[in-house]
Amino acid sequence: MTFEPLYSLSGLFVGALVGITGVGGGSLMTPVLVLLFGVHPATAVGTDLLYAAITKTAGTAVHGMHGRINWKIVGSLAIGSVPAALLMLWLLAGVDRKSIGVTNTITTALGWLLVMTAIMLVFRGPILELARRAIGDRTPPKPTTILALTVILGFVLGVLVTLTSVGAGALGVTILLILYPRLDVREIVGSDIVHAVPLTLIGGTGYWLIGEIDWPMLFALLIGSIPGIIIGSLLAPKLHERTIRIVLAATLAVVALKLLTG
């Protein structure tokens, strides 16, 4: 077991961006590990899932203290996401994860999710407005329909997060805002973070059981990211968050292009 300071430096950088923008570390950390350090995609995803479970636990405590958690949404998402995560782990355990096919599947899925995340970062407002206009004066969906759609969303997020470690943040929040337009955005974000904790913990534990966790790398990332998140949170009020989001979205788009084109 050797300690790699560059992992901690990357954790510091990613943690600071998470603190400033609130964007999940998965959309940043996994591509950094794959492209910058040459970590195998399966190992990068598994390690990042445990990393996310640990760092999001702190976010859960903060949102819980402020009463920003809608447990009905959390439970509905989990009904779909937990079986999906277990299904994906079962499929991954039964294949050669070092094969070209599996590697290409993970990197391609990751690339397209980064493209979608970049779009949500820049155009979430217009997308939500377009959705509201499309719904217009139509009769609001029944509570049972909203519940079913939330469970389906949870299933999709379970598949995406377990396969790539990306999806529960920008994508999940945007769709939840469309499904629950009357809820405070802070309650949606808080509920999404709380739901991500068991999902990433189950995913990370599953990758651990199939031998895809790099523990020294995980510890090194945490050493850098925890102070990074604190620094980013302190800097956030002093920075132009919209500009940061645009720069981050452009960066994710470039990274996605690299992943998709090889």
mmCIF file of C-alpha atoms in Angstrom:
data_model
loop_
_atom_site.group_PDB
_atom_site.id
_atom_site.type_symbol
_atom_site.label_atom_id
_atom_site.label_comp_id
_atom_site.label_asym_id
_atom_site.label_seq_id
_atom_site.Cartn_x
_atom_site.Cartn_y
_atom_site.Cartn_z
ATOM 1 C CA MET A 1 0.000 0.000 0.000
ATOM 2 C CA THR A 2 1.591 3.236 -1.154
ATOM 3 C CA PHE A 3 0.328 6.778 -0.643
ATOM 4 C CA GLU A 4 0.040 8.880 -3.813
ATOM 5 C CA PRO A 5 -0.029 12.644 -3.084
ATOM 6 C CA LEU A 6 -1.418 13.417 -6.554
ATOM 7 C CA TYR A 7 -4.627 11.593 -5.623
ATOM 8 C CA SER A 8 -5.000 13.886 -2.611
ATOM 9 C CA LEU A 9 -4.310 16.939 -4.780
ATOM 10 C CA SER A 10 -7.023 15.788 -7.190
ATOM 11 C CA GLY A 11 -9.347 15.217 -4.245
ATOM 12 C CA LEU A 12 -8.647 18.759 -3.043
ATOM 13 C CA PHE A 13 -9.469 20.196 -6.489
ATOM 14 C CA VAL A 14 -12.640 18.133 -6.960
ATOM 15 C CA GLY A 15 -13.767 18.784 -3.387
ATOM 16 C CA ALA A 16 -13.365 22.540 -3.869
ATOM 17 C CA LEU A 17 -15.482 22.462 -7.047
ATOM 18 C CA VAL A 18 -18.139 20.392 -5.273
ATOM 19 C CA GLY A 19 -18.174 22.945 -2.446
ATOM 20 C CA ILE A 20 -18.527 25.853 -4.890
ATOM 21 C CA THR A 21 -21.054 24.405 -7.356
ATOM 22 C CA GLY A 22 -22.775 21.596 -5.449
ATOM 23 C CA VAL A 23 -22.191 19.253 -8.395
ATOM 24 C CA GLY A 24 -21.615 15.659 -7.330
ATOM 25 C CA GLY A 25 -18.035 14.483 -7.187
ATOM 26 C CA GLY A 26 -18.811 11.453 -9.376
ATOM 27 C CA SER A 27 -19.105 13.577 -12.515
ATOM 28 C CA LEU A 28 -15.612 14.898 -11.794
ATOM 29 C CA MET A 29 -13.691 12.267 -9.853
ATOM 30 C CA THR A 30 -14.271 9.198 -12.016
ATOM 31 C CA PRO A 31 -13.138 10.909 -15.276
ATOM 32 C CA VAL A 32 -10.066 12.316 -13.480
ATOM 33 C CA LEU A 33 -9.107 8.836 -12.262
ATOM 34 C CA VAL A 34 -9.662 7.249 -15.682
ATOM 35 C CA LEU A 35 -8.089 9.896 -17.926
ATOM 36 C CA LEU A 36 -5.429 11.465 -15.693
ATOM 37 C CA PHE A 37 -4.233 8.444 -13.723
ATOM 38 C CA GLY A 38 -5.119 5.617 -16.093
ATOM 39 C CA VAL A 39 -7.222 3.792 -13.481
ATOM 40 C CA HIS A 40 -9.392 1.024 -14.945
ATOM 41 C CA PRO A 41 -12.988 2.306 -15.298
ATOM 42 C CA ALA A 42 -14.492 -0.411 -13.072
ATOM 43 C CA THR A 43 -12.001 0.293 -10.277
ATOM 44 C CA ALA A 44 -12.489 4.058 -10.676
ATOM 45 C CA VAL A 45 -16.283 3.711 -10.447
ATOM 46 C CA GLY A 46 -16.177 1.378 -7.443
ATOM 47 C CA THR A 47 -13.698 3.519 -5.509
ATOM 48 C CA ASP A 48 -15.601 6.683 -6.365
ATOM 49 C CA LEU A 49 -18.891 5.163 -5.145
ATOM 50 C CA LEU A 50 -17.447 4.548 -1.678
ATOM 51 C CA TYR A 51 -15.837 7.992 -1.783
ATOM 52 C CA ALA A 52 -19.237 9.515 -2.595
ATOM 53 C CA ALA A 53 -20.992 7.552 0.161
ATOM 54 C CA ILE A 54 -18.569 8.943 2.761
ATOM 55 C CA THR A 55 -18.596 12.552 1.550
ATOM 56 C CA LYS A 56 -22.381 12.667 0.996
ATOM 57 C CA THR A 57 -22.992 11.459 4.557
ATOM 58 C CA ALA A 58 -21.799 14.855 5.799
ATOM 59 C CA GLY A 59 -24.195 16.560 3.384
ATOM 60 C CA THR A 60 -27.013 14.379 4.708
ATOM 61 C CA ALA A 61 -26.352 15.556 8.267
ATOM 62 C CA VAL A 62 -26.438 19.221 7.206
ATOM 63 C CA HIS A 63 -29.697 18.903 5.252
ATOM 64 C CA GLY A 64 -31.228 16.811 8.044
ATOM 65 C CA MET A 65 -30.509 19.491 10.652
ATOM 66 C CA HIS A 66 -32.275 22.059 8.452
ATOM 67 C CA GLY A 67 -35.277 19.836 7.758
ATOM 68 C CA ARG A 68 -34.612 19.755 4.014
ATOM 69 C CA ILE A 69 -35.418 16.082 3.481
ATOM 70 C CA ASN A 70 -38.620 14.717 1.957
ATOM 71 C CA TRP A 71 -38.569 11.119 3.150
ATOM 72 C CA LYS A 72 -41.431 10.115 0.842
ATOM 73 C CA ILE A 73 -39.307 11.060 -2.174
ATOM 74 C CA VAL A 74 -36.242 9.357 -0.687
ATOM 75 C CA GLY A 75 -38.194 6.154 -0.063
ATOM 76 C CA SER A 76 -39.792 6.155 -3.522
ATOM 77 C CA LEU A 77 -36.424 6.611 -5.213
ATOM 78 C CA ALA A 78 -34.891 3.851 -3.089
ATOM 79 C CA ILE A 79 -37.665 1.398 -4.001
ATOM 80 C CA GLY A 80 -36.443 1.638 -7.576
ATOM 81 C CA SER A 81 -32.717 2.306 -7.137
ATOM 82 C CA VAL A 82 -31.750 -0.397 -4.637
ATOM 83 C CA PRO A 83 -32.992 -3.355 -6.757
ATOM 84 C CA ALA A 84 -31.444 -1.714 -9.841
ATOM 85 C CA ALA A 85 -28.076 -1.364 -8.081
ATOM 86 C CA LEU A 86 -28.157 -4.993 -6.927
ATOM 87 C CA LEU A 87 -29.079 -6.125 -10.446
ATOM 88 C CA MET A 88 -26.193 -4.170 -11.989
ATOM 89 C CA LEU A 89 -23.742 -5.539 -9.405
ATOM 90 C CA TRP A 90 -24.922 -9.084 -10.145
ATOM 91 C CA LEU A 91 -24.387 -8.509 -13.870
ATOM 92 C CA LEU A 92 -20.935 -6.965 -13.319
ATOM 93 C CA ALA A 93 -19.896 -9.846 -11.048
ATOM 94 C CA GLY A 94 -20.645 -12.311 -13.838
ATOM 95 C CA VAL A 95 -18.553 -10.710 -16.604
ATOM 96 C CA ASP A 96 -14.880 -10.083 -17.282
ATOM 97 C CA ARG A 97 -14.639 -6.480 -16.119
ATOM 98 C CA LYS A 98 -11.194 -6.070 -17.704
ATOM 99 C CA SER A 99 -12.514 -6.965 -21.155
ATOM 100 C CA ILE A 100 -12.646 -4.363 -23.909
ATOM 101 C CA GLY A 101 -16.427 -4.689 -24.158
ATOM 102 C CA VAL A 102 -17.096 -3.897 -20.492
ATOM 103 C CA THR A 103 -14.482 -1.124 -20.468
ATOM 104 C CA ASN A 104 -16.030 0.505 -23.543
ATOM 105 C CA THR A 105 -19.545 0.179 -22.099
ATOM 106 C CA ILE A 106 -18.572 1.986 -18.888
ATOM 107 C CA THR A 107 -16.564 4.735 -20.603
ATOM 108 C CA THR A 108 -19.250 5.343 -23.252
ATOM 109 C CA ALA A 109 -22.035 5.528 -20.664
ATOM 110 C CA LEU A 110 -19.867 7.821 -18.544
ATOM 111 C CA GLY A 111 -19.129 10.067 -21.531
ATOM 112 C CA TRP A 112 -22.786 10.547 -22.481
ATOM 113 C CA LEU A 113 -23.796 11.151 -18.855
ATOM 114 C CA LEU A 114 -21.150 13.866 -18.603
ATOM 115 C CA VAL A 115 -22.608 15.487 -21.731
ATOM 116 C CA MET A 116 -26.070 15.439 -20.143
ATOM 117 C CA THR A 117 -24.681 16.770 -16.849
ATOM 118 C CA ALA A 118 -22.975 19.648 -18.679
ATOM 119 C CA ILE A 119 -26.263 20.507 -20.416
ATOM 120 C CA MET A 120 -28.141 20.472 -17.092
ATOM 121 C CA LEU A 121 -25.519 22.708 -15.477
ATOM 122 C CA VAL A 122 -25.998 25.438 -18.077
ATOM 123 C CA PHE A 123 -29.598 25.009 -19.206
ATOM 124 C CA ARG A 124 -31.476 23.677 -16.154
ATOM 125 C CA GLY A 125 -33.564 26.878 -15.924
ATOM 126 C CA PRO A 126 -34.741 26.862 -19.563
ATOM 127 C CA ILE A 127 -35.355 23.092 -19.412
ATOM 128 C CA LEU A 128 -37.586 23.488 -16.339
ATOM 129 C CA GLU A 129 -39.418 26.407 -17.946
ATOM 130 C CA LEU A 130 -39.972 24.366 -21.110
ATOM 131 C CA ALA A 131 -41.358 21.503 -19.011
ATOM 132 C CA ARG A 132 -43.731 23.859 -17.188
ATOM 133 C CA ARG A 133 -45.006 25.291 -20.489
ATOM 134 C CA ALA A 134 -45.483 21.787 -21.894
ATOM 135 C CA ILE A 135 -47.546 20.813 -18.869
ATOM 136 C CA GLY A 136 -49.384 24.160 -18.947
ATOM 137 C CA ASP A 137 -52.959 24.077 -17.752
ATOM 138 C CA ARG A 138 -53.284 20.323 -18.020
ATOM 139 C CA THR A 139 -54.716 18.390 -15.118
ATOM 140 C CA PRO A 140 -51.878 17.646 -12.671
ATOM 141 C CA PRO A 141 -50.857 13.965 -12.583
ATOM 142 C CA LYS A 142 -52.375 11.835 -9.842
ATOM 143 C CA PRO A 143 -50.227 11.224 -6.736
ATOM 144 C CA THR A 144 -50.000 7.544 -7.671
ATOM 145 C CA THR A 145 -48.643 8.505 -11.098
ATOM 146 C CA ILE A 146 -46.035 10.807 -9.544
ATOM 147 C CA LEU A 147 -45.085 8.006 -7.142
ATOM 148 C CA ALA A 148 -44.691 5.508 -9.999
ATOM 149 C CA LEU A 149 -42.578 7.952 -12.024
ATOM 150 C CA THR A 150 -40.367 8.590 -8.971
ATOM 151 C CA VAL A 151 -39.809 4.851 -8.532
ATOM 152 C CA ILE A 152 -38.938 4.545 -12.238
ATOM 153 C CA LEU A 153 -36.533 7.470 -11.895
ATOM 154 C CA GLY A 154 -34.950 5.694 -8.920
ATOM 155 C CA PHE A 155 -34.480 2.543 -11.010
ATOM 156 C CA VAL A 156 -32.810 4.487 -13.834
ATOM 157 C CA LEU A 157 -30.540 6.301 -11.365
ATOM 158 C CA GLY A 158 -29.672 2.984 -9.718
ATOM 159 C CA VAL A 159 -28.493 1.583 -13.052
ATOM 160 C CA LEU A 160 -26.564 4.700 -14.078
ATOM 161 C CA VAL A 161 -24.903 5.376 -10.721
ATOM 162 C CA THR A 162 -23.840 1.749 -10.238
ATOM 163 C CA LEU A 163 -22.424 1.561 -13.752
ATOM 164 C CA THR A 164 -20.718 4.980 -13.906
ATOM 165 C CA SER A 165 -21.018 6.664 -10.435
ATOM 166 C CA VAL A 166 -22.722 9.610 -12.262
ATOM 167 C CA GLY A 167 -26.386 10.584 -12.555
ATOM 168 C CA ALA A 168 -27.848 11.138 -9.099
ATOM 169 C CA GLY A 169 -26.834 14.814 -8.968
ATOM 170 C CA ALA A 170 -27.626 17.166 -11.838
ATOM 171 C CA LEU A 171 -29.855 14.715 -13.740
ATOM 172 C CA GLY A 172 -31.776 13.403 -10.752
ATOM 173 C CA VAL A 173 -32.420 16.844 -9.288
ATOM 174 C CA THR A 174 -33.645 18.277 -12.604
ATOM 175 C CA ILE A 175 -36.192 15.487 -13.131
ATOM 176 C CA LEU A 176 -37.359 15.710 -9.515
ATOM 177 C CA LEU A 177 -37.931 19.447 -9.978
ATOM 178 C CA ILE A 178 -40.175 18.630 -12.946
ATOM 179 C CA LEU A 179 -42.077 15.959 -10.991
ATOM 180 C CA TYR A 180 -42.429 18.100 -7.846
ATOM 181 C CA PRO A 181 -42.642 21.739 -9.071
ATOM 182 C CA ARG A 182 -44.193 23.025 -5.837
ATOM 183 C CA LEU A 183 -41.391 21.817 -3.567
ATOM 184 C CA ASP A 184 -38.515 24.053 -2.490
ATOM 185 C CA VAL A 185 -35.392 23.336 -4.535
ATOM 186 C CA ARG A 186 -33.408 22.931 -1.296
ATOM 187 C CA GLU A 187 -35.765 20.137 -0.236
ATOM 188 C CA ILE A 188 -35.297 18.429 -3.604
ATOM 189 C CA VAL A 189 -31.500 18.721 -3.391
ATOM 190 C CA GLY A 190 -31.474 17.511 0.214
ATOM 191 C CA SER A 191 -33.658 14.513 -0.617
ATOM 192 C CA ASP A 192 -31.477 13.658 -3.623
ATOM 193 C CA ILE A 193 -28.310 13.737 -1.483
ATOM 194 C CA VAL A 194 -29.877 11.557 1.228
ATOM 195 C CA HIS A 195 -31.022 9.026 -1.379
ATOM 196 C CA ALA A 196 -27.525 8.962 -2.888
ATOM 197 C CA VAL A 197 -25.930 7.808 0.399
ATOM 198 C CA PRO A 198 -27.417 4.272 0.567
ATOM 199 C CA LEU A 199 -27.260 3.961 -3.223
ATOM 200 C CA THR A 200 -23.533 4.749 -3.414
ATOM 201 C CA LEU A 201 -22.849 2.695 -0.274
ATOM 202 C CA ILE A 202 -24.558 -0.367 -1.754
ATOM 203 C CA GLY A 203 -22.760 0.167 -5.065
ATOM 204 C CA GLY A 204 -19.377 0.720 -3.430
ATOM 205 C CA THR A 205 -19.786 -2.298 -1.157
ATOM 206 C CA GLY A 206 -20.722 -4.423 -4.149
ATOM 207 C CA TYR A 207 -17.616 -3.313 -6.059
ATOM 208 C CA TRP A 208 -15.573 -4.105 -2.931
ATOM 209 C CA LEU A 209 -16.964 -7.662 -2.834
ATOM 210 C CA ILE A 210 -16.047 -8.219 -6.483
ATOM 211 C CA GLY A 211 -12.550 -6.817 -5.917
ATOM 212 C CA GLU A 212 -12.754 -3.419 -7.629
ATOM 213 C CA ILE A 213 -11.825 -1.041 -4.782
ATOM 214 C CA ASP A 214 -8.403 0.622 -4.510
ATOM 215 C CA TRP A 215 -8.231 1.393 -0.764
ATOM 216 C CA PRO A 216 -5.003 3.450 -0.742
ATOM 217 C CA MET A 217 -6.441 5.593 -3.556
ATOM 218 C CA LEU A 218 -9.713 6.026 -1.637
ATOM 219 C CA PHE A 219 -7.932 7.204 1.528
ATOM 220 C CA ALA A 220 -5.723 9.582 -0.457
ATOM 221 C CA LEU A 221 -8.773 11.086 -2.204
ATOM 222 C CA LEU A 222 -10.559 11.624 1.116
ATOM 223 C CA ILE A 223 -7.527 13.322 2.667
ATOM 224 C CA GLY A 224 -7.653 15.928 -0.102
ATOM 225 C CA SER A 225 -11.376 16.235 -0.723
ATOM 226 C CA ILE A 226 -12.620 16.872 2.812
ATOM 227 C CA PRO A 227 -10.630 20.120 3.243
ATOM 228 C CA GLY A 228 -11.389 20.884 -0.416
ATOM 229 C CA ILE A 229 -15.142 20.812 0.172
ATOM 230 C CA ILE A 230 -14.728 23.077 3.224
ATOM 231 C CA ILE A 231 -12.596 25.544 1.237
ATOM 232 C CA GLY A 232 -15.040 25.511 -1.680
ATOM 233 C CA SER A 233 -18.000 26.118 0.624
ATOM 234 C CA LEU A 234 -16.250 29.129 2.142
ATOM 235 C CA LEU A 235 -15.279 30.526 -1.269
ATOM 236 C CA ALA A 236 -18.703 29.989 -2.873
ATOM 237 C CA PRO A 237 -20.345 33.223 -1.595
ATOM 238 C CA LYS A 238 -17.405 35.256 -2.933
ATOM 239 C CA LEU A 239 -17.410 33.793 -6.459
ATOM 240 C CA HIS A 240 -19.733 34.182 -9.435
ATOM 241 C CA GLU A 241 -21.326 30.750 -9.245
ATOM 242 C CA ARG A 242 -22.918 30.991 -12.717
ATOM 243 C CA THR A 243 -19.533 31.572 -14.343
ATOM 244 C CA ILE A 244 -18.036 28.638 -12.428
ATOM 245 C CA ARG A 245 -20.872 26.403 -13.621
ATOM 246 C CA ILE A 246 -20.318 27.381 -17.257
ATOM 247 C CA VAL A 247 -16.572 26.706 -16.993
ATOM 248 C CA LEU A 248 -17.284 23.394 -15.263
ATOM 249 C CA ALA A 249 -19.822 22.422 -17.932
ATOM 250 C CA ALA A 250 -17.304 23.205 -20.686
ATOM 251 C CA THR A 251 -14.694 21.096 -18.881
ATOM 252 C CA LEU A 252 -17.113 18.173 -18.556
ATOM 253 C CA ALA A 253 -17.948 18.452 -22.263
ATOM 254 C CA VAL A 254 -14.259 18.252 -23.216
ATOM 255 C CA VAL A 255 -13.736 15.272 -20.872
ATOM 256 C CA ALA A 256 -16.809 13.573 -22.323
ATOM 257 C CA LEU A 257 -15.469 14.052 -25.858
ATOM 258 C CA LYS A 258 -12.180 12.444 -24.805
ATOM 259 C CA LEU A 259 -14.005 9.476 -23.257
ATOM 260 C CA LEU A 260 -16.280 8.990 -26.259
ATOM 261 C CA THR A 261 -13.573 9.319 -28.911
ATOM 262 C CA GLY A 262 -10.799 7.545 -27.026
#
